[in-house]
Short mmCIF file of C-alpha atoms in Angstrom, two decimals:
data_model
loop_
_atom_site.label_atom_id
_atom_site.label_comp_id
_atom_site.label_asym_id
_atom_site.label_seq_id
_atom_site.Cartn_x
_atom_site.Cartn_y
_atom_site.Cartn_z
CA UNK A 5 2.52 4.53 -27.86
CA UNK A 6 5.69 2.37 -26.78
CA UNK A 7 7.89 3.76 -24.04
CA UNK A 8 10.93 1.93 -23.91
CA UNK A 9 13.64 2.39 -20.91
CA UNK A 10 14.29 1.39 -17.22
CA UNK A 11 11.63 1.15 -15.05
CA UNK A 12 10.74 0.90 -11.05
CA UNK A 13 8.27 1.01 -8.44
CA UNK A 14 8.13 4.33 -6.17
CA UNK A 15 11.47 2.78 -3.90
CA UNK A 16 13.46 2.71 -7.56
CA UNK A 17 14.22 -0.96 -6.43
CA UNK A 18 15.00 -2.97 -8.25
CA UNK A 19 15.50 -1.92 -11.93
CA UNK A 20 13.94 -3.30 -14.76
CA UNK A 21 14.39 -2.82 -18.95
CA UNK A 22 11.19 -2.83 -20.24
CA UNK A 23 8.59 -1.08 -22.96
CA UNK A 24 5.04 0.13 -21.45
CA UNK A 25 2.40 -0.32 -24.12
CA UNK A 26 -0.56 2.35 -23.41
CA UNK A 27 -4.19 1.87 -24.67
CA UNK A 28 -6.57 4.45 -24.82
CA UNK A 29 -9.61 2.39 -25.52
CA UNK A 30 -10.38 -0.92 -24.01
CA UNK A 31 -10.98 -2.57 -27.69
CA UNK A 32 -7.03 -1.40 -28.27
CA UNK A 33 -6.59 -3.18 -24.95
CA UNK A 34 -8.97 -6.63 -25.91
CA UNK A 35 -6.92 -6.31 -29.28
CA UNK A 36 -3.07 -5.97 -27.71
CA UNK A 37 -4.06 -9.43 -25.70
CA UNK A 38 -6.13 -11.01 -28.13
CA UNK A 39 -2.81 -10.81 -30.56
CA UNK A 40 0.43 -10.58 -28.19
CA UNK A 41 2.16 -14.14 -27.86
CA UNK A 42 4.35 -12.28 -24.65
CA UNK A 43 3.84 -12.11 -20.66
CA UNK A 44 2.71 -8.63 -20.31
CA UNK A 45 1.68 -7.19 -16.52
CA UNK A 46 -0.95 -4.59 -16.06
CA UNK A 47 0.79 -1.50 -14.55
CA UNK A 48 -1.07 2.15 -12.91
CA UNK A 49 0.62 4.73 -11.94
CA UNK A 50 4.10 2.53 -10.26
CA UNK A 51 3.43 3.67 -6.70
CA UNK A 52 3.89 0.29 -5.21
CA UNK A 53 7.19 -0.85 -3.71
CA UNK A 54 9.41 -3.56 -5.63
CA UNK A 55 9.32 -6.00 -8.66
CA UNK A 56 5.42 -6.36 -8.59
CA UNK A 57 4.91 -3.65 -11.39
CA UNK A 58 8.23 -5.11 -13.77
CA UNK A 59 8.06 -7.24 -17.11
CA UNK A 60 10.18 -6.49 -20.42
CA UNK A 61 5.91 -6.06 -21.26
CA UNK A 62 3.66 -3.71 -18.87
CA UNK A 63 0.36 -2.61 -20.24
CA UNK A 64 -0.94 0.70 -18.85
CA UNK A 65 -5.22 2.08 -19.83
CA UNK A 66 -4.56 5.67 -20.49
CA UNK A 67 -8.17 6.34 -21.34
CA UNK A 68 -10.29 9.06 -19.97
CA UNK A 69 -10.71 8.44 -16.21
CA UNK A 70 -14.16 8.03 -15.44
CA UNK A 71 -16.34 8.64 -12.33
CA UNK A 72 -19.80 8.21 -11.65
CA UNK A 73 -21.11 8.91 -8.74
CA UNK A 74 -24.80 7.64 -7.30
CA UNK A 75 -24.90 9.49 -4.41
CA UNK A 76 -28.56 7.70 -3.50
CA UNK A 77 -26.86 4.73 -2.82
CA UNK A 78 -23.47 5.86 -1.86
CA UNK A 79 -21.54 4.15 -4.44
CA UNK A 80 -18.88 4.85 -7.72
CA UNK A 81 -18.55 2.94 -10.63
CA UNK A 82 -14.67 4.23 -11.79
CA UNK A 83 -12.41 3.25 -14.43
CA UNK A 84 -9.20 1.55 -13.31
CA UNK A 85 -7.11 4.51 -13.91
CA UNK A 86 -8.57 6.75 -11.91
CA UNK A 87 -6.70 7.74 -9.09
CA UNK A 88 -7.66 8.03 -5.15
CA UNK A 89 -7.27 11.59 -5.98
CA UNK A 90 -9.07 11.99 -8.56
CA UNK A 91 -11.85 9.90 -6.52
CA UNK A 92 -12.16 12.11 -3.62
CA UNK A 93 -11.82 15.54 -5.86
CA UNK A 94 -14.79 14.30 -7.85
CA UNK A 95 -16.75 13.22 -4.62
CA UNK A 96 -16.02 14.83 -1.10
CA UNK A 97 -17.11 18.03 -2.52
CA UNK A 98 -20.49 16.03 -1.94
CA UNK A 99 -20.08 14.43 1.32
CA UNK A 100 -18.50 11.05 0.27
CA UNK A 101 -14.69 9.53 1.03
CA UNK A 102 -13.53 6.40 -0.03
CA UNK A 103 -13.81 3.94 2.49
CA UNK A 104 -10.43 2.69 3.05
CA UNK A 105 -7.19 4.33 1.79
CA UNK A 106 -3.84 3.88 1.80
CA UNK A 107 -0.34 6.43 2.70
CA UNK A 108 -0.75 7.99 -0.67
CA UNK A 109 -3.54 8.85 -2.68
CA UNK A 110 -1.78 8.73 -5.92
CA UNK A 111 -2.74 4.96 -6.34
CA UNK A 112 -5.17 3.92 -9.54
CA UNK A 113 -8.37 2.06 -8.57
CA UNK A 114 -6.94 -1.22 -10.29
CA UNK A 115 -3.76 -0.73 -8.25
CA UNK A 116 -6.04 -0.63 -5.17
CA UNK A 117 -7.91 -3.46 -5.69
CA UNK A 118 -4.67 -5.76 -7.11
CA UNK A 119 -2.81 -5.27 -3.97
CA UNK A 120 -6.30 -5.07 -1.63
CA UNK A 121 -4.92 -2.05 -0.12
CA UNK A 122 -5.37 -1.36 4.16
CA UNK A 123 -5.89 1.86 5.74
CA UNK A 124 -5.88 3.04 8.97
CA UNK A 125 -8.79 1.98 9.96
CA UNK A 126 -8.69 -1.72 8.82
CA UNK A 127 -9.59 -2.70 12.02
CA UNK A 128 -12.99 -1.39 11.90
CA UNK A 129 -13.94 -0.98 8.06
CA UNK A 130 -11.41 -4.09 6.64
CA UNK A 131 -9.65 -3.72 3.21
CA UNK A 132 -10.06 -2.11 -0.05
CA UNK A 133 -11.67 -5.12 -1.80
CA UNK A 134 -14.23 -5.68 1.41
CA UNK A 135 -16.32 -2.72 -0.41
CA UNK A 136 -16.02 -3.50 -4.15
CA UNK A 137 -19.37 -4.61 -5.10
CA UNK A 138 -17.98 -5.91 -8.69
CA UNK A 139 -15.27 -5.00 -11.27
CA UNK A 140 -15.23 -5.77 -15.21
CA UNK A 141 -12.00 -7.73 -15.30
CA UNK A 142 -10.03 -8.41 -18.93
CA UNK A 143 -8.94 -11.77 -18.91
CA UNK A 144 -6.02 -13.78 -21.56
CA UNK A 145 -7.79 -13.98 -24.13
CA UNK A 146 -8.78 -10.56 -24.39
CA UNK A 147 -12.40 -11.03 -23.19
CA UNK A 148 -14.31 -9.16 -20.44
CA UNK A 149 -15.98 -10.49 -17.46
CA UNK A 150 -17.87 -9.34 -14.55
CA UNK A 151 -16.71 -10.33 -11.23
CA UNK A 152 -18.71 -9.99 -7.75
CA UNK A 153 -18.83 -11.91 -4.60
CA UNK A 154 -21.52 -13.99 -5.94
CA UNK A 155 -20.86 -14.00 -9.27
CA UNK A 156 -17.09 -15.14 -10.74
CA UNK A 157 -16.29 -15.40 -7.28
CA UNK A 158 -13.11 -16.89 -7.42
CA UNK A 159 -11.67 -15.31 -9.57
CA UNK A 160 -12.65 -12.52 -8.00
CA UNK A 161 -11.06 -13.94 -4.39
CA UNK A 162 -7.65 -14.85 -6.71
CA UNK A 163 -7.69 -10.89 -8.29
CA UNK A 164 -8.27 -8.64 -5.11
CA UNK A 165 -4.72 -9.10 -3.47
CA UNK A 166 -3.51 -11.03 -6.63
CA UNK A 167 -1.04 -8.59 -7.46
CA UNK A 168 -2.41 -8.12 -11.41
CA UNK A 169 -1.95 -11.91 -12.18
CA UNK A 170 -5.68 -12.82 -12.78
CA UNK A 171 -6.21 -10.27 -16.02
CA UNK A 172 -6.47 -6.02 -16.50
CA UNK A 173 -8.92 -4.35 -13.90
CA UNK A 174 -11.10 -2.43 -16.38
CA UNK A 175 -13.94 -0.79 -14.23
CA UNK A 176 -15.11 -1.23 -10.54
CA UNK A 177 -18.34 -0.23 -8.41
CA UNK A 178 -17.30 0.77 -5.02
CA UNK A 179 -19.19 1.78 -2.03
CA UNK A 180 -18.33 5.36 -0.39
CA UNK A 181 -19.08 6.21 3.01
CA UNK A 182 -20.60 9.86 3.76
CA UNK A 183 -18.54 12.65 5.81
CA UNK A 184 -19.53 15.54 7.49
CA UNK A 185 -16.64 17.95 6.86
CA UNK A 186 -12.83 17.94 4.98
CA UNK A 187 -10.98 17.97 8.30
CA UNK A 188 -9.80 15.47 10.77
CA UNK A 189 -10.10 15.99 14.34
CA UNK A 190 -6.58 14.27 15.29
CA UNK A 191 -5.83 13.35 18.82
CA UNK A 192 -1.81 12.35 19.51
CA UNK A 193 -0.81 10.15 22.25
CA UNK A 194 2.62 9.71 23.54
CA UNK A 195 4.73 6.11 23.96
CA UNK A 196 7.37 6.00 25.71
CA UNK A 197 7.93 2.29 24.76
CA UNK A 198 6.30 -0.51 22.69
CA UNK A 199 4.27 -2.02 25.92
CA UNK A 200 2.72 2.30 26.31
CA UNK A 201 2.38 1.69 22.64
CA UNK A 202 0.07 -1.62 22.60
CA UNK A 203 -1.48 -0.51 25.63
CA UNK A 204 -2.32 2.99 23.74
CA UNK A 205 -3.61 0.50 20.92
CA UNK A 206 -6.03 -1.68 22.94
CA UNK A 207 -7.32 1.63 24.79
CA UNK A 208 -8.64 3.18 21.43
CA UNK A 209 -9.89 0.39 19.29
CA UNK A 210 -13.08 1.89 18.59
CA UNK A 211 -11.61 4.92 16.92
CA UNK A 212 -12.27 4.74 13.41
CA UNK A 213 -8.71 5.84 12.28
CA UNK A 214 -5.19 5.11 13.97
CA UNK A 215 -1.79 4.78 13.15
CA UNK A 216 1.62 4.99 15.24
CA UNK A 217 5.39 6.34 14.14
CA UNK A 218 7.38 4.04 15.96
CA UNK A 219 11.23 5.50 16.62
CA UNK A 220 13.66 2.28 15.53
CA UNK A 221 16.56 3.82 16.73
CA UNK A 222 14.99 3.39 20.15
CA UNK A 223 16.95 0.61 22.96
CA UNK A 224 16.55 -0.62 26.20
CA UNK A 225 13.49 1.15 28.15
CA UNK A 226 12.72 3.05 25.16
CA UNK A 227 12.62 0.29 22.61
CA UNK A 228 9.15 0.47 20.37
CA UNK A 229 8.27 4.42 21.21
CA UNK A 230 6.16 5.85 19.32
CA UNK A 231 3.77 8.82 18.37
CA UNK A 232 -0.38 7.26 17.97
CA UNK A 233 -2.47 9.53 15.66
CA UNK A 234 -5.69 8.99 16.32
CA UNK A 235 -9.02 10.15 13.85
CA UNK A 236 -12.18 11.03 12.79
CA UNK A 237 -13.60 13.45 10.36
CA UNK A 238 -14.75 16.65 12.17
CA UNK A 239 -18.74 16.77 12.39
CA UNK A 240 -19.86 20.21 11.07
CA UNK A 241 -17.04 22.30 9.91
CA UNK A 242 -18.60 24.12 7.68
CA UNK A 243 -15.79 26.51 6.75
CA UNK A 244 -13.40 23.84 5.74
CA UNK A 245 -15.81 21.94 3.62
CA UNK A 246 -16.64 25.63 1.88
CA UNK A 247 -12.66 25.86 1.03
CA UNK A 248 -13.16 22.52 -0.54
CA UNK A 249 -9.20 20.90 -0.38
CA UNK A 250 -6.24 21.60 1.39
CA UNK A 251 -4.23 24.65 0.23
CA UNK A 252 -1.07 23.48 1.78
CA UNK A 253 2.54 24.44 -0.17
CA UNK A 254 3.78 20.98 -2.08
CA UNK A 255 7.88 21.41 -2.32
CA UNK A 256 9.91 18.67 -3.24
CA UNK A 257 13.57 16.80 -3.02
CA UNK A 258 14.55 18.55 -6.47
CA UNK A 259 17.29 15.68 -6.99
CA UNK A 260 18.47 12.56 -5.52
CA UNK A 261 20.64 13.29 -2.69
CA UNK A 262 23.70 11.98 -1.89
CA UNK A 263 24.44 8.11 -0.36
CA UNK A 264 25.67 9.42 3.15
CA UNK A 265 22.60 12.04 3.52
CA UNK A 266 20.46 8.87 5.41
CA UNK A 267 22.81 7.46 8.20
CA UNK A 268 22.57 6.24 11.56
CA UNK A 269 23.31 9.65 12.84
CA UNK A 270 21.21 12.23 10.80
CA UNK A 271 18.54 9.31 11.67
CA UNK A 272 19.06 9.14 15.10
CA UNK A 273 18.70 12.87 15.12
CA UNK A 274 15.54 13.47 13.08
CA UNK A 275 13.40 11.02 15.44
CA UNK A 276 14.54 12.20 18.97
CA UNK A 277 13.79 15.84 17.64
CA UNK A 278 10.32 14.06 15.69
CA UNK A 279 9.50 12.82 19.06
CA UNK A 280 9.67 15.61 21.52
CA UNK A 281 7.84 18.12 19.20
CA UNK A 282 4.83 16.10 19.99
CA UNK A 283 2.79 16.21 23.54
CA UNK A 284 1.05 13.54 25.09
CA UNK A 285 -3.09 13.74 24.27
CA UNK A 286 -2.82 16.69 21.92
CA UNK A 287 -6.10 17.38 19.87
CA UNK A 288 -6.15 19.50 16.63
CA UNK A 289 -8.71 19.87 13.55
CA UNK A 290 -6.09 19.09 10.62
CA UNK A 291 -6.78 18.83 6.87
CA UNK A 292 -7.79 15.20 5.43
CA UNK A 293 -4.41 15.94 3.32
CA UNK A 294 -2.03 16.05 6.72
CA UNK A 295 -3.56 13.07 8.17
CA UNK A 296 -4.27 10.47 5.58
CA UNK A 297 -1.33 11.54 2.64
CA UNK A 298 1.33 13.64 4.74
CA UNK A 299 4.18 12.25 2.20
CA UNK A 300 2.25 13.17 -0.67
CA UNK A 301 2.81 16.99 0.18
CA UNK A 302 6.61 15.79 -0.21
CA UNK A 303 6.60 15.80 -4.14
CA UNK A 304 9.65 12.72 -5.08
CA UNK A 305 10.42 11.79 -1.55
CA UNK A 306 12.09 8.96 -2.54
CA UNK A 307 14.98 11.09 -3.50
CA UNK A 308 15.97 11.28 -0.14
CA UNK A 309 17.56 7.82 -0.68
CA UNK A 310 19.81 8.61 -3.20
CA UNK A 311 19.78 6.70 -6.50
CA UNK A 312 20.02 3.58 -5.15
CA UNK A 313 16.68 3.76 -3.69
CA UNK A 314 15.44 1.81 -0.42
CA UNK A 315 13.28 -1.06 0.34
CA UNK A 316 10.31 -1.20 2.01
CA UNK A 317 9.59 -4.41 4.39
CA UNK A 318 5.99 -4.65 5.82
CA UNK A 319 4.54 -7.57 7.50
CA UNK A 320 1.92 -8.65 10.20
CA UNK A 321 2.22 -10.88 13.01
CA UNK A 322 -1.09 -12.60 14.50
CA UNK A 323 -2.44 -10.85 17.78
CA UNK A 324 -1.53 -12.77 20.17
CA UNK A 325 2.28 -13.07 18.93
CA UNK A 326 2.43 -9.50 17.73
CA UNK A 327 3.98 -8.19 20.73
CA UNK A 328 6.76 -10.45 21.72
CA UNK A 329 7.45 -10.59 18.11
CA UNK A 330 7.46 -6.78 17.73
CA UNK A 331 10.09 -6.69 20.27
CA UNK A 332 12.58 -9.27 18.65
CA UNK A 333 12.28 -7.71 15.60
CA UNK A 334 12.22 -3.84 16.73
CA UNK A 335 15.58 -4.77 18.60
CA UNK A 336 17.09 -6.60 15.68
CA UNK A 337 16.27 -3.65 13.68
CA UNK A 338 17.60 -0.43 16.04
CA UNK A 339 21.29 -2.56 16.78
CA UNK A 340 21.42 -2.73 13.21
CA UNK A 341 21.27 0.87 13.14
CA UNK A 342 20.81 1.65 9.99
CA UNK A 343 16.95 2.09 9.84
CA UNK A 344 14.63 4.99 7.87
CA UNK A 345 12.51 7.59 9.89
CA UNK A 346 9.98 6.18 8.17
CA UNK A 347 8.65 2.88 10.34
CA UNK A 348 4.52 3.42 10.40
CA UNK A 349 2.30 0.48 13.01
CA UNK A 350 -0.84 -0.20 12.02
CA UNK A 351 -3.82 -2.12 14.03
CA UNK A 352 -5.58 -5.00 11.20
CA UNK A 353 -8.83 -6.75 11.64
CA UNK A 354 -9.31 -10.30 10.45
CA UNK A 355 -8.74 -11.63 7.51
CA UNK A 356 -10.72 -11.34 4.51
CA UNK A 357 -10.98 -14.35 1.94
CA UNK A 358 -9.01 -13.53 -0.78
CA UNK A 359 -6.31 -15.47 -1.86
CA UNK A 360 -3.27 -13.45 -1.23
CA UNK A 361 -4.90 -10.43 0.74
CA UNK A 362 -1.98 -9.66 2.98
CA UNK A 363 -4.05 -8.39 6.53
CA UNK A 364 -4.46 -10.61 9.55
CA UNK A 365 -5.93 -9.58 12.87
CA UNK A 366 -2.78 -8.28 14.58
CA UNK A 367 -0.09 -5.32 13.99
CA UNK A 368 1.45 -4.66 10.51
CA UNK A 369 4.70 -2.86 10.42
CA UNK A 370 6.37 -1.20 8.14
CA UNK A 371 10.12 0.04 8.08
CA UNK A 372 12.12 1.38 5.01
CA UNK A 373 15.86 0.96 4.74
CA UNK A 374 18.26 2.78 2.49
CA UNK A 375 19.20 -0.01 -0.10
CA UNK A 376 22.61 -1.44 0.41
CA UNK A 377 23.74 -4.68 -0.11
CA UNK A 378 24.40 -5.17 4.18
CA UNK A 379 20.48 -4.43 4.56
CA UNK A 380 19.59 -8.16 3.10
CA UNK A 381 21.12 -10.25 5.52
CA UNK A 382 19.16 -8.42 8.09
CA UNK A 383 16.24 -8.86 5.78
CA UNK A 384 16.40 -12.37 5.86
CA UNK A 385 16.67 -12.65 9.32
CA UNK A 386 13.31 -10.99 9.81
CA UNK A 387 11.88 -12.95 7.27
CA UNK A 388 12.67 -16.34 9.44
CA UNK A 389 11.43 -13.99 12.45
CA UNK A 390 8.14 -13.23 10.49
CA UNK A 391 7.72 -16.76 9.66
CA UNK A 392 8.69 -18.41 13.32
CA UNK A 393 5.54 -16.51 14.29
CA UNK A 394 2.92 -17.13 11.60
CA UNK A 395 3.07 -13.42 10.23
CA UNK A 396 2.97 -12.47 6.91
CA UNK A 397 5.16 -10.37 4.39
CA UNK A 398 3.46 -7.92 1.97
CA UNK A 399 3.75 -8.39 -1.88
CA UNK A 400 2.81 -4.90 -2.80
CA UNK A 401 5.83 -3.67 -0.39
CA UNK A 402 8.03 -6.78 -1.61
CA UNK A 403 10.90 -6.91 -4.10
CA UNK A 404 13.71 -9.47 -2.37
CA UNK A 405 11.43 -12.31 -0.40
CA UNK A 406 12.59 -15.90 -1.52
CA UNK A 407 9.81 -18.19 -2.63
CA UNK A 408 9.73 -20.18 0.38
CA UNK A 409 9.94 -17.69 2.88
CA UNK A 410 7.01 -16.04 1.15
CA UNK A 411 4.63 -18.69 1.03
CA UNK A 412 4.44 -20.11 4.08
CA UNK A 413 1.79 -18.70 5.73
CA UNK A 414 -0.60 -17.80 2.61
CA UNK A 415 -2.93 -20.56 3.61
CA UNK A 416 -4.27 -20.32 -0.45
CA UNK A 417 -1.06 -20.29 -2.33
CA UNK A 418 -1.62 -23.90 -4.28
CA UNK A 419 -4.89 -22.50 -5.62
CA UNK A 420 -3.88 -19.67 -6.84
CA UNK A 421 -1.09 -21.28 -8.61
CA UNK A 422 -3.32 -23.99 -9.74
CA UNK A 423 -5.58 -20.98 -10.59
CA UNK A 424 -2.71 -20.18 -12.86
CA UNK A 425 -1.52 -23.06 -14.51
CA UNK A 426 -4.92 -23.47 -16.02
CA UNK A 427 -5.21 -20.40 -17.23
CA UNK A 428 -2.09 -20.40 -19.16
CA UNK A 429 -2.73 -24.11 -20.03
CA UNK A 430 -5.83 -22.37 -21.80
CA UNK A 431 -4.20 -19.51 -23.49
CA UNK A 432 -0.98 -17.79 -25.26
CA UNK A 433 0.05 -15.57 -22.94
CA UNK A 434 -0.43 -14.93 -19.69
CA UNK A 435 -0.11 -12.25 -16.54
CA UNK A 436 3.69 -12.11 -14.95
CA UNK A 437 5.81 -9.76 -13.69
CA UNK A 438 9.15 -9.93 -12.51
CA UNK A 439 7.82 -10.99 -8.72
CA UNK A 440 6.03 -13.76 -10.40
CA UNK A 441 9.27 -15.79 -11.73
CA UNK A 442 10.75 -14.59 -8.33
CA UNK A 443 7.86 -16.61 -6.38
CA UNK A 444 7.14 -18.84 -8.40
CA UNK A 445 3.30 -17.47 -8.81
#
């Protein structure tokens, strides 16, 4: 089936023409790349942010989703279009969660592992690809191989993180970890700045799950405050594990409202009101839903940007600069004025070794802004703040970075690209999408 039109990520930024080209059987797949003399990019379900997901050629498995579950040893072999829905569905109703996920759950498994997705709990449990045991990987040519830690290993270092460059995730084993219940017990915390904030940070690092709102429209003594969330799945609740999943309402922005609808003002208002509904060390038992995915309740949020969409910018500043950095930045961004409610700090752990895994042990930010053509000098100016301190920027969040502000601190950029130019040295066609040309990858 060929599906030919306009096409986005989730932030509808930016736009690109382009025909998706389904399979549903991986010998249709070996076949399409065995035979097409085009760039083609492997595409899920186009919940990441920006140009990563774009070609005029995006190949998408639309075979049935499979999940097997060995609940001896606590691990799931999937097929890479499986969501992290249809993962926990399939296997909380038997104790087991995935162990790291990201903001939504409507991510597919190869999506996951191509962008080495963090959680909230990175700091203790590390990254989506730190509990892949192996994945069957399609490569060029329209072969299949098998790729571990110890066995294809670099090419398995260059595909977690590697944005769907390396070849088409076709099946992964993944360790689970066991839970207890279907509810969080959630502790909030109060910051009244970014310094209460840190402090709140360094206090709880032992808690497996935490994550911060962070109010950008804050100044002065009340620059960087926040909300904390802290969590932990309840031990014992046997009543919420018997009613299985959430039965929470879904509604949803119904069409894309208008340009003026996210401004400095209605901002400004929504966060001072967001912040005093919450008091300082309040504990409730909330559904995994609330605390892990409360945007997914929120069917086509990104309507609330109008049709011009917005743009996500997430990066992560090393430990010991996070905080002074943090502050430059967080000031920039609140006398610009123009910032999204949506601004979400995050605690990492150290670094993994994949090529172009994005987490370093610090804080990872990220802000979206309403897209406009004023946002990207601002942009840039963070990037050179970003950069002046060793910190990263995010590719699956990215759709505007230049090349050399990108690259700078990916320690493992030459090999990847030298990764690269082999492979299409070797073959016909190759992996690109439109973020590819952009940085030069």
């Amino acid at each position: 089936m060929n599906n030919k039109k306009y096409h986005s990520g989730w932030n509808h930024f930016p736009i690109q023409y382009g025909k998706i080209n389904e399979f549903d059987s991986i010998n249709k797949l070996s076949k399409y790349f065995k035979k097409n003399k085009t760039s083609s990019i492997p595409v899920g379900n186009f919940k990441s942010y920006g140009d990563c997901v774009l070609n005029r050629n995006m190949a998408k498995y639309v075979g049935a989703k499979k999940i097997i579950l060995n609940k001896l040893k606590k691990t799931t072999i999937v097929s890479s279009n499986v969501l992290i829905d249809d993962l926990i569905k399939k296997t909380m109703p038997y104790g087991f969660f995935p162990p790291v996920v990201p903001g939504t759950k409507y991510i597919s498994i190869g999506g996951a592992i191509a962008a080495d997705i963090h959680g909230k709990n990175h700091h203790i449990n590390g990254s989506f690809c730190d509990h892949v045991i192996w994945f069957d990987i399609m490569i060029s040519n329209g072969s299949v191989i098998r790729c571990s830690k110890t066995k294809n290993k670099e090419l398995f270092r260059m595909t977690c993180g590697g944005m769907g460059l390396t070849g088409f995730i076709i099946r992964a084993k993944i360790k689970m970890i066991f839970v207890n219940s279907f509810s969080i017990k959630q502790i909030s915390y109060v910051a009244n700045n970014l310094s209460d904030l840190f402090q709140l940070f360094n206090d709880n690092q032992t808690k497996e799950y935490s994550v911060a709102w962070i109010d950008c429209t804050a100044r002065g003594n009340r620059l960087g405050r926040g909300i904390m969330l802290l969590g932990e799945f309840a031990k014992g609740d046997e009543k919420t594990k018997n009613n299985q999943f959430s039965k929470n309402q879904k509604f949803g922005i119904p069409f894309y409202l208008p340009d003026y609808f996210m401004n400095r003002y209605t901002i400004r208002v929504f966060n001072s009101l967001y912040f005093s509904s919450f008091k300082d060390k309040q504990e409730s038992i909330v559904d995994y839903d609330n605390y892990f995915f409360p945007l997914d309740k929120i069917s086509h949020w990104n309507r609330l940007y109008g049709t011009s969409g917005f743009i996500q910018y997430q990066f992560v500043l090393p430990l010991d600069r996070s905080f002074s950095g943090l502050k430059t930045i967080l000031t920039l961004i609140a006398n610009y004025g123009k910032v999204s409610p949506l601004a979400v700090l995050k605690l990492l752990g150290p670094e993994n070794k994949n090529y172009l895994s994005f987490p370093m042990k610090g804080y990872t930010l990220a802000v979206d802004f309403k897209n406009h053509p004023s946002i990207f000098p601002l942009l840039e100016k963070l990037d050179r703040i970003v950069n002046k301190n060793s910190g990263r920027i995010y590719l699956a969040k990215d759709s505007r970075v230049s090349k050399d502000q990108f690259e700078k601190n990916y320690k493992k950029i030459k090999d990847f690209r030298n990764y690269r130019k082999t492979d299409i040295q070797k073959n016909n066609i190759t992996f690109c999408s439109k973020q590819s040309y952009r940085l030069g990858l």
